[in-house]
């Protein structure tokens, strides 16, 4: 039975959009959230992707002020880079061309083997 109930879904990179995630969270959250949520690219991008996925699967939108969102950010033992620094350092996307291949991630995201890709 291992893996029979598991379905892998590949999601296009465009759905991991931090700006749209920030707008969506602000519109849907019952209460105002702290600035640490809006500074986290991962939280915003993942929220947008997840909420859009739910909308697509169910065929229903989300009502404004309908989600109770809690966020815990423990940074012990982690390097934290805020969204603006990530943009300035071109970690995910090139600031001029908006091409992911010309970002730091794009440059190091090249391997010769599938094992290397999984390790990356």
CSV table of N, CA and C in Angstrom, one decimal:
chain,number,residue,atom,x,y,z
A,1,UNK,N,0.8,-1.2,0.0
A,1,UNK,CA,0.0,0.0,0.0
A,1,UNK,C,0.9,1.3,0.0
A,2,UNK,N,2.1,1.1,0.1
A,2,UNK,CA,3.0,2.2,0.2
A,2,UNK,C,2.9,3.1,-1.1
A,3,UNK,N,2.5,4.3,-0.9
A,3,UNK,CA,2.4,5.3,-2.0
A,3,UNK,C,1.2,5.2,-2.9
A,4,UNK,N,0.3,4.2,-2.6
A,4,UNK,CA,-0.9,4.1,-3.4
A,4,UNK,C,-1.9,5.3,-3.3
A,5,UNK,N,-1.9,5.8,-2.1
A,5,UNK,CA,-2.8,7.0,-1.8
A,5,UNK,C,-2.1,8.3,-2.0
A,6,UNK,N,-0.9,8.3,-2.4
A,6,UNK,CA,-0.1,9.5,-2.5
A,6,UNK,C,-0.1,10.0,-4.0
A,7,UNK,N,-0.4,11.2,-4.2
A,7,UNK,CA,-0.4,11.8,-5.6
A,7,UNK,C,0.5,12.9,-5.6
A,8,UNK,N,1.5,12.9,-6.5
A,8,UNK,CA,2.4,14.0,-6.6
A,8,UNK,C,1.9,15.0,-7.6
A,9,UNK,N,1.8,16.3,-7.2
A,9,UNK,CA,1.3,17.3,-8.1
A,9,UNK,C,2.4,18.3,-8.2
A,10,UNK,N,2.8,18.6,-9.5
A,10,UNK,CA,3.8,19.6,-9.8
A,10,UNK,C,3.1,20.9,-10.0
A,11,UNK,N,3.6,21.9,-9.3
A,11,UNK,CA,2.9,23.2,-9.3
A,11,UNK,C,3.9,24.2,-10.0
A,12,UNK,N,3.4,24.9,-10.9
A,12,UNK,CA,4.2,25.9,-11.7
A,12,UNK,C,4.7,27.0,-10.7
A,13,UNK,N,5.9,27.4,-11.0
A,13,UNK,CA,6.6,28.4,-10.1
A,13,UNK,C,5.8,29.7,-10.0
A,14,UNK,N,5.0,30.1,-11.0
A,14,UNK,CA,4.2,31.3,-11.0
A,14,UNK,C,3.2,31.4,-9.8
A,15,UNK,N,2.8,30.2,-9.2
A,15,UNK,CA,1.9,30.2,-8.1
A,15,UNK,C,2.6,30.6,-6.8
A,16,UNK,N,3.9,30.5,-6.8
A,16,UNK,CA,4.6,30.8,-5.5
A,16,UNK,C,5.0,32.3,-5.6
A,17,UNK,N,4.0,33.1,-5.5
A,17,UNK,CA,4.2,34.6,-5.6
A,17,UNK,C,4.0,35.3,-4.3
A,18,UNK,N,5.0,35.9,-3.7
A,18,UNK,CA,5.0,36.5,-2.4
A,18,UNK,C,4.1,37.7,-2.4
A,19,UNK,N,4.0,38.5,-3.5
A,19,UNK,CA,3.2,39.7,-3.5
A,19,UNK,C,1.7,39.3,-3.4
A,20,UNK,N,1.3,38.4,-4.3
A,20,UNK,CA,0.0,37.9,-4.3
A,20,UNK,C,-0.4,37.2,-3.0
A,21,UNK,N,0.6,36.5,-2.4
A,21,UNK,CA,0.3,35.9,-1.1
A,21,UNK,C,0.1,36.9,0.0
A,22,UNK,N,0.8,38.0,0.0
A,22,UNK,CA,0.6,39.1,1.0
A,22,UNK,C,-0.7,39.7,0.8
A,23,UNK,N,-1.2,40.0,-0.4
A,23,UNK,CA,-2.5,40.5,-0.6
A,23,UNK,C,-3.6,39.6,-0.2
A,24,UNK,N,-3.4,38.3,-0.5
A,24,UNK,CA,-4.4,37.3,-0.1
A,24,UNK,C,-4.5,37.1,1.4
A,25,UNK,N,-3.4,37.0,2.0
A,25,UNK,CA,-3.4,36.9,3.5
A,25,UNK,C,-4.1,38.1,4.1
A,26,UNK,N,-3.7,39.3,3.7
A,26,UNK,CA,-4.3,40.5,4.2
A,26,UNK,C,-5.8,40.6,4.0
A,27,UNK,N,-6.3,40.1,2.9
A,27,UNK,CA,-7.7,40.1,2.6
A,27,UNK,C,-8.5,39.1,3.4
A,28,UNK,N,-7.8,37.9,3.6
A,28,UNK,CA,-8.6,36.8,4.1
A,28,UNK,C,-8.5,36.6,5.6
A,29,UNK,N,-7.4,37.2,6.2
A,29,UNK,CA,-7.2,36.9,7.6
A,29,UNK,C,-8.2,37.7,8.5
A,30,UNK,N,-8.6,37.0,9.6
A,30,UNK,CA,-9.6,37.6,10.5
A,30,UNK,C,-8.9,38.8,11.3
A,31,UNK,N,-7.7,38.6,11.6
A,31,UNK,CA,-7.0,39.6,12.4
A,31,UNK,C,-5.7,40.1,11.6
A,32,UNK,N,-5.3,41.3,12.0
A,32,UNK,CA,-4.0,41.8,11.4
A,32,UNK,C,-2.8,41.0,11.9
A,33,UNK,N,-2.0,40.6,11.0
A,33,UNK,CA,-0.8,39.8,11.3
A,33,UNK,C,0.4,40.7,11.4
A,34,UNK,N,1.4,40.2,12.1
A,34,UNK,CA,2.6,41.0,12.4
A,34,UNK,C,3.5,41.1,11.1
A,35,UNK,N,4.4,42.0,11.2
A,35,UNK,CA,5.3,42.3,10.1
A,35,UNK,C,6.2,41.1,9.7
A,36,UNK,N,6.5,40.2,10.7
A,36,UNK,CA,7.3,39.1,10.4
A,36,UNK,C,6.7,38.2,9.4
A,37,UNK,N,5.4,38.1,9.3
A,37,UNK,CA,4.7,37.3,8.3
A,37,UNK,C,5.0,37.9,6.9
A,38,UNK,N,4.8,39.2,6.8
A,38,UNK,CA,4.9,39.9,5.5
A,38,UNK,C,6.4,40.0,5.0
A,39,UNK,N,7.3,39.7,5.9
A,39,UNK,CA,8.8,39.7,5.6
A,39,UNK,C,9.3,38.4,5.1
A,40,UNK,N,8.4,37.3,5.3
A,40,UNK,CA,8.8,36.0,5.0
A,40,UNK,C,8.4,35.6,3.6
A,41,UNK,N,9.3,35.5,2.6
A,41,UNK,CA,9.0,35.1,1.3
A,41,UNK,C,8.4,33.7,1.3
A,42,UNK,N,8.9,32.8,2.0
A,42,UNK,CA,8.4,31.4,2.0
A,42,UNK,C,7.0,31.3,2.5
A,43,UNK,N,6.7,32.0,3.5
A,43,UNK,CA,5.3,32.0,4.1
A,43,UNK,C,4.3,32.6,3.0
A,44,UNK,N,4.7,33.7,2.5
A,44,UNK,CA,3.8,34.4,1.5
A,44,UNK,C,3.6,33.6,0.2
A,45,UNK,N,4.7,33.1,-0.3
A,45,UNK,CA,4.6,32.3,-1.5
A,45,UNK,C,3.9,31.0,-1.3
A,46,UNK,N,4.1,30.3,-0.2
A,46,UNK,CA,3.4,29.1,0.0
A,46,UNK,C,2.0,29.3,0.3
A,47,UNK,N,1.6,30.4,1.0
A,47,UNK,CA,0.2,30.7,1.3
A,47,UNK,C,-0.5,30.9,0.0
A,48,UNK,N,0.0,31.7,-0.9
A,48,UNK,CA,-0.6,32.0,-2.2
A,48,UNK,C,-0.9,30.6,-2.9
A,49,UNK,N,0.2,29.8,-3.0
A,49,UNK,CA,0.1,28.6,-3.7
A,49,UNK,C,-1.0,27.7,-3.1
A,50,UNK,N,-0.9,27.5,-1.8
A,50,UNK,CA,-1.9,26.6,-1.2
A,50,UNK,C,-3.3,27.1,-1.3
A,51,UNK,N,-3.5,28.3,-1.0
A,51,UNK,CA,-4.9,28.9,-1.1
A,51,UNK,C,-5.5,28.8,-2.5
A,52,UNK,N,-4.6,29.1,-3.5
A,52,UNK,CA,-5.1,29.0,-4.9
A,52,UNK,C,-5.4,27.6,-5.3
A,53,UNK,N,-4.5,26.7,-4.8
A,53,UNK,CA,-4.8,25.2,-5.1
A,53,UNK,C,-6.1,24.8,-4.5
A,54,UNK,N,-6.4,25.2,-3.3
A,54,UNK,CA,-7.7,24.9,-2.7
A,54,UNK,C,-8.9,25.4,-3.5
A,55,UNK,N,-8.7,26.7,-3.9
A,55,UNK,CA,-9.8,27.3,-4.7
A,55,UNK,C,-10.0,26.5,-6.0
A,56,UNK,N,-8.9,26.1,-6.7
A,56,UNK,CA,-9.0,25.4,-7.9
A,56,UNK,C,-9.6,24.0,-7.7
A,57,UNK,N,-9.3,23.3,-6.7
A,57,UNK,CA,-9.8,21.9,-6.4
A,57,UNK,C,-11.2,22.0,-6.0
A,58,UNK,N,-11.6,22.9,-5.2
A,58,UNK,CA,-13.0,23.0,-4.7
A,58,UNK,C,-13.9,23.8,-5.6
A,59,UNK,N,-13.3,24.6,-6.4
A,59,UNK,CA,-14.2,25.5,-7.3
A,59,UNK,C,-14.8,26.6,-6.5
A,60,UNK,N,-14.3,26.9,-5.3
A,60,UNK,CA,-14.9,27.9,-4.5
A,60,UNK,C,-13.8,28.9,-4.0
A,61,UNK,N,-14.2,30.2,-3.9
A,61,UNK,CA,-13.2,31.2,-3.4
A,61,UNK,C,-13.3,31.3,-1.9
A,62,UNK,N,-12.5,32.1,-1.3
A,62,UNK,CA,-12.5,32.4,0.1
A,62,UNK,C,-13.1,33.7,0.4
A,63,UNK,N,-14.0,33.7,1.4
A,63,UNK,CA,-14.6,35.0,1.8
A,63,UNK,C,-13.6,35.9,2.5
A,64,UNK,N,-13.7,37.2,2.3
A,64,UNK,CA,-12.8,38.1,3.1
A,64,UNK,C,-13.0,37.9,4.6
A,65,UNK,N,-11.9,38.1,5.3
A,65,UNK,CA,-11.8,38.0,6.8
A,65,UNK,C,-12.4,36.6,7.2
A,66,UNK,N,-12.0,35.5,6.6
A,66,UNK,CA,-12.6,34.2,6.9
A,66,UNK,C,-11.6,33.2,7.4
A,67,UNK,N,-10.3,33.6,7.4
A,67,UNK,CA,-9.3,32.6,7.8
A,67,UNK,C,-8.6,33.1,9.1
A,68,UNK,N,-8.5,32.1,10.1
A,68,UNK,CA,-7.8,32.4,11.3
A,68,UNK,C,-6.3,31.8,11.0
A,69,UNK,N,-5.4,32.8,11.0
A,69,UNK,CA,-4.0,32.4,10.7
A,69,UNK,C,-3.2,32.7,11.9
A,70,UNK,N,-2.4,31.7,12.2
A,70,UNK,CA,-1.4,31.9,13.3
A,70,UNK,C,0.0,31.6,12.7
A,71,UNK,N,1.0,32.3,13.2
A,71,UNK,CA,2.3,32.2,12.6
A,71,UNK,C,3.3,32.2,13.8
A,72,UNK,N,4.2,31.2,13.8
A,72,UNK,CA,5.2,31.1,14.8
A,72,UNK,C,6.6,31.1,14.1
A,73,UNK,N,7.4,32.0,14.5
A,73,UNK,CA,8.7,32.1,13.8
A,73,UNK,C,9.8,32.0,14.8
A,74,UNK,N,10.3,30.8,14.9
A,74,UNK,CA,11.5,30.6,15.8
A,74,UNK,C,12.7,30.6,14.9
A,75,UNK,N,13.6,31.5,15.1
A,75,UNK,CA,14.8,31.7,14.3
A,75,UNK,C,16.1,31.1,14.9
A,76,UNK,N,15.9,30.4,16.0
A,76,UNK,CA,17.1,29.9,16.6
A,76,UNK,C,17.8,28.9,15.7
A,77,UNK,N,19.1,29.2,15.5
A,77,UNK,CA,19.9,28.3,14.6
A,77,UNK,C,19.7,28.5,13.1
A,78,UNK,N,19.0,29.6,12.7
A,78,UNK,CA,18.8,29.8,11.3
A,78,UNK,C,19.3,31.2,10.9
A,79,UNK,N,19.6,31.3,9.6
A,79,UNK,CA,20.0,32.5,9.0
A,79,UNK,C,18.7,33.1,8.4
A,80,UNK,N,18.3,34.3,8.8
A,80,UNK,CA,17.1,34.8,8.2
A,80,UNK,C,17.4,36.0,7.3
A,81,UNK,N,16.9,35.9,6.1
A,81,UNK,CA,17.1,36.9,5.1
A,81,UNK,C,15.7,37.4,4.7
A,82,UNK,N,15.5,38.7,5.0
A,82,UNK,CA,14.2,39.3,4.7
A,82,UNK,C,14.0,39.4,3.1
A,83,UNK,N,12.7,39.7,2.8
A,83,UNK,CA,12.3,39.7,1.4
A,83,UNK,C,13.1,40.7,0.6
A,84,UNK,N,13.3,41.9,1.1
A,84,UNK,CA,14.0,43.0,0.4
A,84,UNK,C,15.5,42.6,0.2
A,85,UNK,N,16.1,42.0,1.2
A,85,UNK,CA,17.5,41.5,1.0
A,85,UNK,C,17.6,40.4,0.0
A,86,UNK,N,16.6,39.5,0.0
A,86,UNK,CA,16.6,38.5,-1.0
A,86,UNK,C,16.5,39.0,-2.4
A,87,UNK,N,15.7,40.0,-2.6
A,87,UNK,CA,15.5,40.7,-3.9
A,87,UNK,C,16.8,41.4,-4.3
A,88,UNK,N,17.4,42.1,-3.4
A,88,UNK,CA,18.7,42.9,-3.7
A,88,UNK,C,19.8,41.9,-4.0
A,89,UNK,N,19.9,40.8,-3.3
A,89,UNK,CA,20.9,39.8,-3.6
A,89,UNK,C,20.7,38.9,-4.8
A,90,UNK,N,19.5,39.1,-5.4
A,90,UNK,CA,19.0,38.3,-6.5
A,90,UNK,C,19.2,36.8,-6.2
A,91,UNK,N,18.7,36.4,-5.1
A,91,UNK,CA,18.8,35.0,-4.7
A,91,UNK,C,17.9,34.1,-5.5
A,92,UNK,N,16.7,34.5,-5.8
A,92,UNK,CA,15.7,33.7,-6.5
A,92,UNK,C,15.5,34.1,-8.0
A,93,UNK,N,15.5,35.4,-8.2
A,93,UNK,CA,15.3,35.9,-9.6
A,93,UNK,C,16.1,37.1,-9.8
A,94,UNK,N,16.6,37.3,-11.1
A,94,UNK,CA,17.4,38.4,-11.5
A,94,UNK,C,16.6,39.7,-11.4
A,95,UNK,N,17.1,40.7,-10.8
A,95,UNK,CA,16.3,42.0,-10.6
A,95,UNK,C,16.1,42.7,-11.9
A,96,UNK,N,16.9,42.6,-12.9
A,96,UNK,CA,16.8,43.3,-14.1
A,96,UNK,C,16.0,42.5,-15.2
A,97,UNK,N,16.3,41.3,-15.3
A,97,UNK,CA,15.7,40.5,-16.4
A,97,UNK,C,14.5,39.6,-15.9
A,98,UNK,N,14.4,39.5,-14.5
A,98,UNK,CA,13.4,38.7,-13.9
A,98,UNK,C,13.5,37.2,-14.3
A,99,UNK,N,14.7,36.8,-14.7
A,99,UNK,CA,15.0,35.4,-15.1
A,99,UNK,C,15.6,34.7,-13.9
A,100,UNK,N,14.9,33.6,-13.6
A,100,UNK,CA,15.4,32.8,-12.5
A,100,UNK,C,16.7,32.1,-12.8
A,101,UNK,N,17.0,31.8,-14.0
A,101,UNK,CA,18.3,31.2,-14.4
A,101,UNK,C,19.5,32.1,-14.1
A,102,UNK,N,19.2,33.4,-14.1
A,102,UNK,CA,20.3,34.4,-13.9
A,102,UNK,C,20.4,34.8,-12.4
A,103,UNK,N,19.7,34.1,-11.5
A,103,UNK,CA,19.8,34.4,-10.1
A,103,UNK,C,20.8,33.4,-9.4
A,104,UNK,N,21.1,33.7,-8.2
A,104,UNK,CA,22.0,32.8,-7.5
A,104,UNK,C,21.5,31.3,-7.5
A,105,UNK,N,20.2,31.2,-7.2
A,105,UNK,CA,19.6,29.8,-7.2
A,105,UNK,C,19.7,29.2,-8.6
A,106,UNK,N,19.5,30.0,-9.7
A,106,UNK,CA,19.5,29.5,-11.0
A,106,UNK,C,20.9,29.0,-11.4
A,107,UNK,N,21.9,29.7,-10.9
A,107,UNK,CA,23.3,29.4,-11.2
A,107,UNK,C,23.7,28.1,-10.5
A,108,UNK,N,23.3,27.9,-9.3
A,108,UNK,CA,23.7,26.7,-8.5
A,108,UNK,C,22.8,25.5,-8.7
A,109,UNK,N,21.6,25.8,-9.4
A,109,UNK,CA,20.6,24.7,-9.6
A,109,UNK,C,20.9,23.9,-10.9
A,110,UNK,N,22.2,23.6,-11.1
A,110,UNK,CA,22.6,22.8,-12.2
A,110,UNK,C,23.4,21.6,-11.7
A,111,UNK,N,22.9,20.5,-12.0
A,111,UNK,CA,23.7,19.3,-11.6
A,111,UNK,C,23.8,18.3,-12.8
A,112,UNK,N,24.7,17.4,-12.8
A,112,UNK,CA,25.0,16.5,-13.9
A,112,UNK,C,24.1,15.2,-13.7
A,113,UNK,N,23.7,14.9,-12.4
A,113,UNK,CA,23.0,13.7,-12.2
A,113,UNK,C,21.7,14.0,-11.4
A,114,UNK,N,20.8,13.0,-11.5
A,114,UNK,CA,19.5,13.2,-10.8
A,114,UNK,C,19.8,13.1,-9.2
A,115,UNK,N,20.8,12.4,-8.8
A,115,UNK,CA,21.1,12.3,-7.4
A,115,UNK,C,21.6,13.7,-6.9
A,116,UNK,N,22.4,14.4,-7.7
A,116,UNK,CA,22.8,15.7,-7.4
A,116,UNK,C,21.7,16.7,-7.3
A,117,UNK,N,20.7,16.6,-8.2
A,117,UNK,CA,19.5,17.4,-8.2
A,117,UNK,C,18.7,17.2,-6.9
A,118,UNK,N,18.6,16.0,-6.4
A,118,UNK,CA,17.9,15.7,-5.2
A,118,UNK,C,18.6,16.2,-4.0
A,119,UNK,N,19.9,16.2,-4.0
A,119,UNK,CA,20.7,16.7,-2.9
A,119,UNK,C,20.6,18.2,-2.8
A,120,UNK,N,20.5,18.8,-4.0
A,120,UNK,CA,20.5,20.3,-4.0
A,120,UNK,C,19.2,20.7,-3.4
